[in-house]
């Protein structure tokens, strides 16, 4: 006898994440502001962008490291 299978969050299909339209204009060396959530933002320079512009690496100002951002992370990347 077959059992009914219940899908949990790990089994549900992933939805395609699309970058904001302005992400396609981002280039390495561009100065940006990264808005993580309301009231929390930081500046930096784009160090790398994937060909589909879905993933962006940002070198944070003040030597605070490098941050990988995906278009599905819910952050905003605003050009300065």
XYZ file of N, CA and C in Angstrom:
240
model
N 0.839 -1.165 0.000
C 0.000 0.000 0.000
C 0.893 1.240 0.000
N 0.595 2.174 -0.871
C 1.395 3.388 -0.981
C 0.999 4.394 0.090
N 1.997 5.091 0.569
C 1.739 6.122 1.567
C 1.584 7.471 0.877
N 0.797 8.332 1.481
C 0.713 9.711 0.999
C 1.952 10.451 1.474
N 2.598 11.105 0.546
C 3.817 11.819 0.900
C 3.485 13.297 1.109
N 3.907 13.831 2.237
C 3.715 15.240 2.533
C 5.001 15.972 2.213
N 4.884 17.042 1.443
C 6.058 17.839 1.109
C 6.350 18.824 2.225
N 7.607 18.836 2.666
C 7.994 19.865 3.623
C 8.780 20.943 2.873
N 9.239 21.946 3.558
C 9.906 23.081 2.911
C 11.116 22.635 2.099
N 11.817 21.616 2.541
C 13.006 21.159 1.828
C 12.659 20.453 0.519
N 11.431 19.967 0.403
C 11.031 19.237 -0.788
C 10.304 20.088 -1.825
N 9.920 21.298 -1.450
C 9.174 22.134 -2.387
C 10.090 22.660 -3.474
N 9.582 22.850 -4.665
C 10.422 23.347 -5.747
C 10.899 24.765 -5.467
N 12.111 25.050 -5.906
C 12.667 26.389 -5.741
C 12.103 27.311 -6.803
N 11.897 28.558 -6.433
C 11.476 29.532 -7.434
C 12.710 30.247 -7.951
N 12.656 30.656 -9.179
C 13.780 31.338 -9.791
C 13.865 32.750 -9.227
N 15.034 33.113 -8.730
C 15.266 34.457 -8.216
C 15.784 35.327 -9.349
N 15.198 36.486 -9.493
C 15.586 37.420 -10.548
C 16.200 38.661 -9.918
N 17.353 39.107 -10.414
C 17.945 40.341 -9.879
C 17.134 41.561 -10.305
N 17.207 42.621 -9.480
C 16.577 43.884 -9.864
C 17.191 44.354 -11.175
N 16.427 45.132 -11.930
C 16.870 45.573 -13.257
C 18.195 46.321 -13.210
N 18.414 47.120 -12.171
C 19.661 47.892 -12.123
C 20.886 47.042 -11.789
N 20.699 45.813 -11.321
C 21.848 44.945 -11.060
C 22.603 44.652 -12.352
N 21.925 44.657 -13.489
C 22.597 44.348 -14.753
C 23.588 45.439 -15.145
N 23.483 46.625 -14.547
C 24.415 47.718 -14.842
C 25.625 47.710 -13.914
N 25.631 46.855 -12.887
C 26.747 46.825 -11.942
C 27.980 46.214 -12.585
N 29.121 46.855 -12.361
C 30.402 46.402 -12.920
C 31.456 46.420 -11.829
N 32.465 45.555 -11.922
C 33.570 45.612 -10.959
C 34.171 47.015 -10.919
N 34.420 47.495 -9.704
C 34.972 48.829 -9.510
C 33.927 49.880 -9.196
N 32.643 49.567 -9.394
C 31.575 50.522 -9.084
C 31.440 50.700 -7.580
N 31.243 51.930 -7.137
C 30.966 52.213 -5.730
C 29.471 52.050 -5.503
N 29.106 51.320 -4.436
C 27.704 51.036 -4.138
C 27.412 51.196 -2.649
N 26.141 51.298 -2.354
C 25.641 51.215 -0.983
C 24.827 49.936 -0.902
N 25.094 49.131 0.119
C 24.355 47.885 0.333
C 23.409 48.121 1.501
N 22.108 48.013 1.241
C 21.095 48.185 2.274
C 20.650 46.796 2.701
N 21.109 46.390 3.887
C 20.834 45.045 4.389
C 19.412 44.931 4.921
N 18.964 45.917 5.643
C 17.598 46.014 6.150
C 17.390 47.478 6.503
N 16.162 47.889 6.751
C 15.934 49.304 7.059
C 16.805 49.768 8.230
N 17.580 50.805 7.985
C 18.456 51.352 9.020
C 19.853 50.755 9.051
N 20.102 49.706 8.279
C 21.413 49.067 8.253
C 21.948 49.069 6.829
N 22.932 49.912 6.592
C 23.540 49.953 5.267
C 25.034 50.175 5.406
N 25.741 49.802 4.358
C 27.188 49.928 4.327
C 27.615 50.225 2.902
N 28.796 50.766 2.744
C 29.309 51.072 1.421
C 30.424 50.124 1.027
N 30.744 50.142 -0.268
C 31.831 49.306 -0.744
C 31.995 49.415 -2.241
N 32.912 48.606 -2.747
C 33.198 48.540 -4.177
C 32.857 47.155 -4.699
N 32.214 47.094 -5.864
C 31.934 45.812 -6.513
C 33.274 45.207 -6.925
N 33.520 43.961 -6.513
C 34.757 43.300 -6.932
C 34.504 42.248 -8.009
N 33.291 41.690 -8.062
C 32.973 40.684 -9.082
C 31.460 40.566 -9.231
N 31.043 40.211 -10.448
C 29.631 40.009 -10.771
C 29.543 38.773 -11.661
N 28.579 37.895 -11.386
C 28.412 36.728 -12.244
C 27.804 37.166 -13.583
N 27.982 36.371 -14.635
C 27.453 36.747 -15.954
C 25.941 36.995 -15.979
N 25.179 36.308 -15.136
C 23.724 36.526 -15.108
C 23.317 37.639 -14.139
N 24.281 38.262 -13.473
C 24.088 39.363 -12.528
C 23.237 38.968 -11.318
N 23.162 37.703 -11.009
C 22.399 37.243 -9.855
C 23.237 37.259 -8.581
N 24.575 37.229 -8.720
C 25.475 37.196 -7.574
C 26.501 38.309 -7.741
N 26.712 39.060 -6.639
C 27.647 40.181 -6.646
C 28.546 40.071 -5.415
N 29.853 40.257 -5.614
C 30.807 40.351 -4.507
C 31.083 41.821 -4.261
N 31.042 42.252 -2.987
C 31.310 43.640 -2.620
C 32.429 43.666 -1.592
N 33.499 44.448 -1.884
C 34.551 44.711 -0.902
C 34.067 45.865 -0.036
N 33.836 45.597 1.245
C 33.264 46.595 2.138
C 34.284 47.659 2.508
N 33.798 48.884 2.705
C 34.661 49.988 3.116
C 35.256 49.722 4.493
N 36.393 50.352 4.757
C 37.012 50.264 6.078
C 37.683 48.940 6.358
N 37.971 48.170 5.312
C 38.659 46.889 5.518
C 37.823 45.863 6.258
N 36.496 45.946 6.126
C 35.613 45.024 6.845
C 35.336 43.734 6.108
N 36.096 43.470 5.059
C 35.957 42.189 4.386
C 35.179 42.264 3.090
N 34.831 41.097 2.614
C 34.152 40.944 1.331
C 32.831 40.241 1.580
N 31.783 40.685 0.893
C 30.448 40.131 1.111
C 29.886 39.601 -0.202
N 29.365 38.380 -0.168
C 28.698 37.775 -1.315
C 27.210 38.037 -1.177
N 26.620 38.621 -2.213
C 25.200 38.936 -2.190
C 24.504 38.255 -3.363
N 23.390 37.606 -3.092
C 22.585 36.965 -4.114
C 21.286 37.754 -4.250
N 20.736 37.798 -5.447
C 19.521 38.583 -5.684
C 18.344 38.096 -4.845
N 18.382 36.869 -4.367
C 17.316 36.342 -3.527
C 17.516 36.590 -2.043
N 18.597 37.306 -1.670
C 18.890 37.544 -0.261
C 18.022 38.626 0.371
N 17.320 39.392 -0.451
C 16.479 40.451 0.103
C 17.234 41.711 0.473
N 18.409 41.901 -0.118
C 19.180 43.125 0.110
C 19.077 44.021 -1.122
N 19.349 45.298 -0.919
C 19.372 46.235 -2.024
C 20.815 46.658 -2.273
N 21.203 46.728 -3.522
C 22.508 47.266 -3.913
C 22.223 48.500 -4.744
N 22.603 49.646 -4.199
C 22.309 50.915 -4.859
C 23.592 51.571 -5.335
N 23.664 51.944 -6.601
C 24.867 52.627 -7.082
C 24.983 53.995 -6.418
N 26.218 54.408 -6.107
C 26.455 55.741 -5.525
C 26.668 56.758 -6.616
